Coordinates of C-alpha atoms in Angstrom, one line a residue:
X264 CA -48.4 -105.1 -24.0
X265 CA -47.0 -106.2 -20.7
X266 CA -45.4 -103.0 -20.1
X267 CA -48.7 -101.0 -21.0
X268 CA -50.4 -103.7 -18.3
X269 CA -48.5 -103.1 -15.6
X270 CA -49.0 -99.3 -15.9
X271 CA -52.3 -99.7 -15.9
X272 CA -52.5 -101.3 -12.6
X273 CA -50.1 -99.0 -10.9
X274 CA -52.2 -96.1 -12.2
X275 CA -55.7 -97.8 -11.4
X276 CA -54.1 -98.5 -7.8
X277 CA -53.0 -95.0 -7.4
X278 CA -56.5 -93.7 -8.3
X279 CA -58.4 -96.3 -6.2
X280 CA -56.2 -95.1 -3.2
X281 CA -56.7 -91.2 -4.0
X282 CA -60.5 -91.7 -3.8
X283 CA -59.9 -93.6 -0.8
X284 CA -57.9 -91.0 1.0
X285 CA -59.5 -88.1 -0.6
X286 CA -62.9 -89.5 1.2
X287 CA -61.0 -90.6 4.5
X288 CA -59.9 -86.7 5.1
X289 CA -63.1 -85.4 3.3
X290 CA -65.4 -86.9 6.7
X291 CA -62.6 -85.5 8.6
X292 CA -59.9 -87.6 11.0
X293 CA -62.3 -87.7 14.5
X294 CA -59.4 -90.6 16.2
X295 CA -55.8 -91.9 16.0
X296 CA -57.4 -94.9 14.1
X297 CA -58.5 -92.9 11.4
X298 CA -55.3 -90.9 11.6
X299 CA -53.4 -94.3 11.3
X300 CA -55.5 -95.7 8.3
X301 CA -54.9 -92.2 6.4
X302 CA -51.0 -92.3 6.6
X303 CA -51.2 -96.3 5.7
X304 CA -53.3 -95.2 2.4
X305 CA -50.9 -92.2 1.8
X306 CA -47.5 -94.8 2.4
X307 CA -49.0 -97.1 -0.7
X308 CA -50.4 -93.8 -2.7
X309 CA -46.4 -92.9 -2.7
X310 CA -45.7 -96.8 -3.4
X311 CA -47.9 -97.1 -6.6
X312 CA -46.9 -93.5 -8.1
X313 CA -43.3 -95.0 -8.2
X314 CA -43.9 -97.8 -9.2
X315 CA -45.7 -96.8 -12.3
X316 CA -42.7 -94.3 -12.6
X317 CA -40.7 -97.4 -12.6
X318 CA -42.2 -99.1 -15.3
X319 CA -42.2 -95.5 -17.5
X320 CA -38.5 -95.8 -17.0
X321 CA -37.6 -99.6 -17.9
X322 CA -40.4 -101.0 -19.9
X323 CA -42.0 -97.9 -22.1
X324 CA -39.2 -95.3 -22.9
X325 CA -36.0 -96.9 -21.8
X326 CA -33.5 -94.4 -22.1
X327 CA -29.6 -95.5 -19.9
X328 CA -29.5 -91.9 -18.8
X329 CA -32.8 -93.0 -16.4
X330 CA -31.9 -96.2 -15.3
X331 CA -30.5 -94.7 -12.5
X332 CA -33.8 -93.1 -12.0
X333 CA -34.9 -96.7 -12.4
X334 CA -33.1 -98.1 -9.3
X335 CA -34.3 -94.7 -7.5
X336 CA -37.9 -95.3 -7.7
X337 CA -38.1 -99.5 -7.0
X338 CA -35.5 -98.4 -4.2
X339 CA -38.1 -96.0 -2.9
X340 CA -40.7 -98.6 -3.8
X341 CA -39.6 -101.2 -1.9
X342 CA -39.0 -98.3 1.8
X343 CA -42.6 -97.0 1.4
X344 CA -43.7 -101.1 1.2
X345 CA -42.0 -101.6 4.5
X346 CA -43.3 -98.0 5.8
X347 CA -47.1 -99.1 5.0
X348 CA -46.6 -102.4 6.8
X349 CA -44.9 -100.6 9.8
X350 CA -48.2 -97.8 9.7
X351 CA -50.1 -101.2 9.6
X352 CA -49.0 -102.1 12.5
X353 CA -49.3 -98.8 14.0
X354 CA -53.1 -99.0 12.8
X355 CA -53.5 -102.5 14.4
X356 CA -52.4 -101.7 17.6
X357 CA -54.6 -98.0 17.7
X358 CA -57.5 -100.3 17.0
X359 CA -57.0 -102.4 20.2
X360 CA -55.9 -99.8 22.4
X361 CA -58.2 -99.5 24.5
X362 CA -58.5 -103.2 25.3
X363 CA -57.0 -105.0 28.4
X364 CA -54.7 -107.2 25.2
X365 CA -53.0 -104.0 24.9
X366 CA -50.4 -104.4 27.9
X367 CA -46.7 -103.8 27.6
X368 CA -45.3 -106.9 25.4
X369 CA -48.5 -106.5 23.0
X370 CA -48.0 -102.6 22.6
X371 CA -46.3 -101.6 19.1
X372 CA -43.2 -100.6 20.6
X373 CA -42.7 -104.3 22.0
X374 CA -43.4 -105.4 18.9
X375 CA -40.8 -103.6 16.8
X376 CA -38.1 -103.8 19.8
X377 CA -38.8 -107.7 18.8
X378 CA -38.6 -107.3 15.6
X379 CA -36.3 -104.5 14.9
X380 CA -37.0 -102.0 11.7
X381 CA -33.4 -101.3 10.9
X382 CA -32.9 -105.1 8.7
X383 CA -35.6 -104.6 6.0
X384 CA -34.9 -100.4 5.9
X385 CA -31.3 -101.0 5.4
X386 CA -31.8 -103.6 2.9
X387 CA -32.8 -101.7 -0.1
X388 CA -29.5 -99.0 0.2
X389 CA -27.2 -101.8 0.7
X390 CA -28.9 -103.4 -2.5
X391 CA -27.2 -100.6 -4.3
X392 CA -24.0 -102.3 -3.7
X393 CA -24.7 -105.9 -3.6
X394 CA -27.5 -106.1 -5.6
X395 CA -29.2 -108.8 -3.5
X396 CA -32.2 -107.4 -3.2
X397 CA -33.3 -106.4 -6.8
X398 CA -31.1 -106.0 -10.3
X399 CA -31.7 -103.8 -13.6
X400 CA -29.3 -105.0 -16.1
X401 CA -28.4 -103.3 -19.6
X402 CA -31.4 -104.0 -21.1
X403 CA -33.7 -102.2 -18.3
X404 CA -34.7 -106.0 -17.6
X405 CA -36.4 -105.7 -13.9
X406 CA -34.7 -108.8 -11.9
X407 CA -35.6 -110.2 -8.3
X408 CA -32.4 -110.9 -6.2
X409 CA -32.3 -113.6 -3.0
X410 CA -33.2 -111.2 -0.6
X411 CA -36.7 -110.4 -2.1
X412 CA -38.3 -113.5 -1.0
X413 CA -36.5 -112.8 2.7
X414 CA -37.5 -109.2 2.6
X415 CA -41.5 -110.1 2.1
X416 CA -41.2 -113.0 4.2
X417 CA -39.5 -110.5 7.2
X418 CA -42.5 -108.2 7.2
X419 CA -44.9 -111.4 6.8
X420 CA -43.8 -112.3 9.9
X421 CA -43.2 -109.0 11.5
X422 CA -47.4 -108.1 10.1
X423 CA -48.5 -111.6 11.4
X424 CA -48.2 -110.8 15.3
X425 CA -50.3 -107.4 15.8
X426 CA -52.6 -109.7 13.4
X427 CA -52.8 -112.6 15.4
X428 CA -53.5 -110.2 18.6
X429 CA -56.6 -108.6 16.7
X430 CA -57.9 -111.6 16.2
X431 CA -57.9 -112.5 20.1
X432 CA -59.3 -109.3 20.9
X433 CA -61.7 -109.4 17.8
X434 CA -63.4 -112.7 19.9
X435 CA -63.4 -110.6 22.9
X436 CA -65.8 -107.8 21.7
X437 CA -69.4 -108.1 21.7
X438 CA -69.7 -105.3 18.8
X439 CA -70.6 -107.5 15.7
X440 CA -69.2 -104.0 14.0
X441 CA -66.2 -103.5 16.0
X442 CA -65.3 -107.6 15.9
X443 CA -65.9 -107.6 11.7
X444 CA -63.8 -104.8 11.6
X445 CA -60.9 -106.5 13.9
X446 CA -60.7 -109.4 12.0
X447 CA -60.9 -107.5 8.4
X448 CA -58.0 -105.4 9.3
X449 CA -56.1 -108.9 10.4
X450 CA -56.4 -110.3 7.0
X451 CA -53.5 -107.9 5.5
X452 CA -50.7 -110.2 6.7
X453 CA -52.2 -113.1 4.4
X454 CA -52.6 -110.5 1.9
X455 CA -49.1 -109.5 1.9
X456 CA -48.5 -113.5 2.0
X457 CA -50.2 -114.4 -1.0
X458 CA -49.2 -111.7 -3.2
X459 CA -45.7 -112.5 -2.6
X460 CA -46.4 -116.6 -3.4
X461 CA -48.1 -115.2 -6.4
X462 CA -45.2 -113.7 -7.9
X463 CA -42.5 -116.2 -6.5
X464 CA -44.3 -119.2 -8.5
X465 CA -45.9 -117.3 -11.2
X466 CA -44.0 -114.2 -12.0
X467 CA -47.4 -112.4 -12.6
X468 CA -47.4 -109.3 -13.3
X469 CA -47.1 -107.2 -9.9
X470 CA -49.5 -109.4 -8.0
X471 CA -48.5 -107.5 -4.8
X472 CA -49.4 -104.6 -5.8
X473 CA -52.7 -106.0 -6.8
X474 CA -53.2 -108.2 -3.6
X475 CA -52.5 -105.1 -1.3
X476 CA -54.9 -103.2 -2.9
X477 CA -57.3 -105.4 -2.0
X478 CA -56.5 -105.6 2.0
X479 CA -56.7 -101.7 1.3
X480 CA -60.4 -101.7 0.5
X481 CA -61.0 -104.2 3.1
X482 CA -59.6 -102.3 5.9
X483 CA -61.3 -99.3 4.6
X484 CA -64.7 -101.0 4.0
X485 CA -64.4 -102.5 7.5
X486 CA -63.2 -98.7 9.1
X487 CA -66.1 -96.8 7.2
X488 CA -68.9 -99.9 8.3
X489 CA -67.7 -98.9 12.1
X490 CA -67.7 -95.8 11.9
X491 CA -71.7 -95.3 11.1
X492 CA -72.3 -97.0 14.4
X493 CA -69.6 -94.5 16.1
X494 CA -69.7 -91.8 17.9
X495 CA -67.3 -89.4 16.6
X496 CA -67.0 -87.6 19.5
X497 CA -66.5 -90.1 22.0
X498 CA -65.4 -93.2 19.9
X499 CA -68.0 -95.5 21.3
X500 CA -71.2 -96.9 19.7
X501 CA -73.9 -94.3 18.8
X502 CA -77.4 -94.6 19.6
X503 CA -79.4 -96.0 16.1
X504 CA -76.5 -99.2 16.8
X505 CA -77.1 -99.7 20.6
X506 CA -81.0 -101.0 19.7
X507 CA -80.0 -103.2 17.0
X508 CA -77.1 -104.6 19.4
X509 CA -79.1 -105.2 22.3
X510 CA -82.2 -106.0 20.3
X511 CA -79.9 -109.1 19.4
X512 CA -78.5 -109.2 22.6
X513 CA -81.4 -110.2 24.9
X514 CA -82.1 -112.7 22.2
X515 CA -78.9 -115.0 22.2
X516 CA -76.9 -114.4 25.5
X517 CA -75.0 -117.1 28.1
X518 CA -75.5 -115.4 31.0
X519 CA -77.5 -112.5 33.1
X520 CA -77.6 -109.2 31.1
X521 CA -77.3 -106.0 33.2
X522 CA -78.1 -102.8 31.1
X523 CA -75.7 -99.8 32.6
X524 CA -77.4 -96.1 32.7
X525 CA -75.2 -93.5 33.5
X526 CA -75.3 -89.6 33.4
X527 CA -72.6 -87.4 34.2
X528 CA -73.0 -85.2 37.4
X529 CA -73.5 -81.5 37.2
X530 CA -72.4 -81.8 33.5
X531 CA -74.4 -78.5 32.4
X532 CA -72.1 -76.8 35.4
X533 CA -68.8 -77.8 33.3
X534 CA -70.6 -76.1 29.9
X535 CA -71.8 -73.2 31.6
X536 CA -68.9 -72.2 33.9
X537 CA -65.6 -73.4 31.5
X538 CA -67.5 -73.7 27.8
X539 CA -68.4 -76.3 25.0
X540 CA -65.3 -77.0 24.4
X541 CA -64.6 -77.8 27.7
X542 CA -67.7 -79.9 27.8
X543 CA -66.7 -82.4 25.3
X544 CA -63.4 -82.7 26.6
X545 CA -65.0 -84.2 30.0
X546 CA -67.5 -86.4 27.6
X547 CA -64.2 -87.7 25.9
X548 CA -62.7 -88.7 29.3
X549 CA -65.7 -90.6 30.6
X550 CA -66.0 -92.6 27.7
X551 CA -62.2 -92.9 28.5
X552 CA -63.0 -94.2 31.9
X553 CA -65.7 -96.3 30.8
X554 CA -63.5 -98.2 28.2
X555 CA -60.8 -98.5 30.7
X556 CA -63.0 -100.3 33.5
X557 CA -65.0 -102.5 30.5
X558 CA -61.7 -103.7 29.4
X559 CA -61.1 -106.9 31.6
X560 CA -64.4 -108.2 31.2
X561 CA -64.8 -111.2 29.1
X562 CA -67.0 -111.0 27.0
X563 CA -66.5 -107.1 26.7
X564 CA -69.2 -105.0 27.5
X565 CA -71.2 -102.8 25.1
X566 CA -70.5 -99.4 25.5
X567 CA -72.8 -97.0 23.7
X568 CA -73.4 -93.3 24.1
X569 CA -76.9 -92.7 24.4
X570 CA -77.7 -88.7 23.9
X571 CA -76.0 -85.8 25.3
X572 CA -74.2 -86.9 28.6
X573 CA -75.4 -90.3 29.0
X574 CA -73.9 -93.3 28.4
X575 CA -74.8 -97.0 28.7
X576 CA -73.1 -100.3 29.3
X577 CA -74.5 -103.6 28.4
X578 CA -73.1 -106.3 30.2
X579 CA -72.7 -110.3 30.4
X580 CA -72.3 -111.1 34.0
X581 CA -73.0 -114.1 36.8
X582 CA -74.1 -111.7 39.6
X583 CA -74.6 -108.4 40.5
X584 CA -71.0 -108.5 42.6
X585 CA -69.2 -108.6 39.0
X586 CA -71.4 -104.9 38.4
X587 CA -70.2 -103.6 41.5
X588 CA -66.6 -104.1 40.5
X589 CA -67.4 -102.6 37.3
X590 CA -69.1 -99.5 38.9
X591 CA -66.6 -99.3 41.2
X592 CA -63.7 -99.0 38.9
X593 CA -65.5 -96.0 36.6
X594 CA -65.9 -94.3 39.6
X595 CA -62.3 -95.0 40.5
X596 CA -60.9 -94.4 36.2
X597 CA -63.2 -90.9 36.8
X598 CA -61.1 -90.0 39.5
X599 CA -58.0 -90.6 38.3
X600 CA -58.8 -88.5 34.7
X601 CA -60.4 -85.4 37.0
X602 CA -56.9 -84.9 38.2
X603 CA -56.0 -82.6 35.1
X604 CA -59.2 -81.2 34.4
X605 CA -59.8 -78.0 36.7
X606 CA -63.2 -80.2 37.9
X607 CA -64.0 -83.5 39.4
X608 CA -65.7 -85.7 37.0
X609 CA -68.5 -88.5 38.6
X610 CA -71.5 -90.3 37.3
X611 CA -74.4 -91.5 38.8
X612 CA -75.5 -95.0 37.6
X613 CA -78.9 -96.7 37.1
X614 CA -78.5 -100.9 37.4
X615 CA -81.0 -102.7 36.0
X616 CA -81.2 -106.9 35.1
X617 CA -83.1 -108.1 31.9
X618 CA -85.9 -110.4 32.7
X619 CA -87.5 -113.1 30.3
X620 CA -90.0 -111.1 28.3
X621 CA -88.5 -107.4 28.7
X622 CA -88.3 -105.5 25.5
X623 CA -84.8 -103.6 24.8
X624 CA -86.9 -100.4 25.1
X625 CA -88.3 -101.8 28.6
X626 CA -85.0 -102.6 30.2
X627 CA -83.6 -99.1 29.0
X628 CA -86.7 -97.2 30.9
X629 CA -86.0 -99.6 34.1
X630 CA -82.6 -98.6 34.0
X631 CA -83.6 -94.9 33.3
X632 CA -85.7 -95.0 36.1
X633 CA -83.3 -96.3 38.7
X634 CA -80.9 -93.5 37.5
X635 CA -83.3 -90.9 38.4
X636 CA -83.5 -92.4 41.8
X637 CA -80.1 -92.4 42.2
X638 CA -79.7 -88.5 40.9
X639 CA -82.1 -87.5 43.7
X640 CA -80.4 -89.5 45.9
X641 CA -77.5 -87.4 45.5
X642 CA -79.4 -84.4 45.6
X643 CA -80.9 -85.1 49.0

């Protein structure tokens, strides 16, 4: 009966992670977050097919010929559990990439160089040796060695830093979409955390595996909740999401708002003369640019793609001379990402300041209006 119930939720697991994936490629991967998420999901597909391969071979038909097949497969099992929280952390970082947090001893890189990877990947194959790790004596009985508790507690730790730096960033975004999501995807560490305590003072039947399939369909709840207020193109909010934000925004704010309109100069030029494709490529780099100069504000500002080539901006500031720096380094990010593209990239930008009273669709027209005055500004 045990043996039957942990099959079960290996092969439950393994099916709840093939929908999962199967609907994460099926809307197609449109960013290196997504991309990220679908190899984590694919790392703990791998790590619940062995593991129910692992109970077939000690607990429902144990033959000696497969124990070796045995020690194979919980070998294997315990790689792809340190290769899913390594992708985690790969995942964690994409997700705050394009915030100012992400500087050099924050970047994933720093954080494994801190941490190395070799100690928990070289753990299970010495295991074959020592036995520390994990033991299958004669009677296909499935035994935890010292260095199990170690191993979980390593990657608790080593999963507990990119965690703590999304929840930072997570108060640093004014997105209620993008911040939910943040601190969702921090919650795996404690996952991991309590489905280790779990089986270290209960023994239950494999609680891990149980617990991280739960911080699975939290970070893919949270990832599919943000991206219906994305863009996929760009990767910034879409325009159904920028109402409701700033609907709510010039309802409950602690300082001036300034609503940001900006178009791209002589962007039907880049679609006739070098193509579509060409075309979203400079989209993609102005949002680029736009992320880039939002990141050091505090709160962040709202960045929201508003139809075709415009974008807007939605910011918290104490004067119009923190909007100048702003505007000054987009033009400057703009610059800097024109010097690849075989055309120079610029926006014109329309500044307006909510008053008390202004609707969200009042304050958008003002700053529409002041963008067409800067347009034919330019064109003068």
């Amino acid at each position: 009966m045990n043996a039957m119930l942990h099959a079960e939720i290996y092969c439950l697991c393994f099916v709840a992670i093939s929908i999962l994936l199967f609907w994460t490629d099926r809307n197609g991967i449109h960013s290196y977050v997504e991309l990220c998420l679908s190899r984590l999901l694919g790392c703990f597909l791998i790590y619940y097919a062995l593991g129910f391969f692992f109970v077939l071979f000690t607990e429902i038909t144990i033959i000696d010929a497969w124990l070796s097949l045995a020690y194979i497969c919980k070998t294997l099992q315990h790689l792809t559990l340190i290769m899913g929280v390594f992708t985690w952390a790969a995942y964690s970082a994409a997700l705050i990439r394009d915030g100012s947090l992400v500087k050099k001893r924050y970047s994933l890189k720093s954080i494994l160089l801190t941490f190395p990877v070799l100690p928990p990947i070289v753990l299970p194959f010495i295991n074959l040796q020592t036995h520390q790790l994990f033991f299958i004596d004669d009677a296909a009985n499935y035994i935890r060695g010292p260095w199990y508790d170690w191993e979980l507690i390593y990657l608790f730790v080593f999963s507990a830093i990119p965690a703590v730096v999304l929840l930072i960033h997570s108060n640093r975004e004014s997105g209620a979409m993008a911040r939910f999501n943040l601190r969702v995807s921090a919650t795996f560490p404690l996952c991991l955390f309590a489905g280790w305590a779990l089986n270290f003072l209960n023994q239950l039947p494999p609680a891990l595996s149980g617990i991280i399939m739960l911080a699975l369909l939290l970070l893919f709840m949270g990832s599919m909740m943000q991206q219906v207020s994305i863009d996929s193109l760009t990767q910034v909010n879409n325009r159904q999401n920028l109402l409701e934000f700033l609907t709510q925004k010039l309802k409950n704010h602690n300082k001036d708002v300034y609503l940001l309109m900006m178009d791209m100069d002589d962007f039907k030029n880049i679609n006739d003369d070098y193509g579509h494709v060409e075309g979203d490529r400079a989209l993609v780099s102005a949002s680029s640019s736009i992320k880039s100069a939002c990141g050091s504000f505090v709160p962040r500002p709202y960045i929201a793609r508003f139809g075709g080539d415009e974008f807007i901006v939605i910011v918290e500031a104490d004067d119009e001379d923190d909007i100048s720096v702003l505007t000054d380094s987009i033009a400057e990010n703009l610059s800097h990402y024109s010097e690849d593209l075989p055309y120079e990239l610029s926006m014109s930008i329309g500044v307006a300041k909510h008053h008390d009273g202004q609707t969200p669709k009042e304050l958008i027209h003002e700053a529409d209006q002041l963008l067409y005055d800067v347009k034919e500004k330019k064109k003068s």
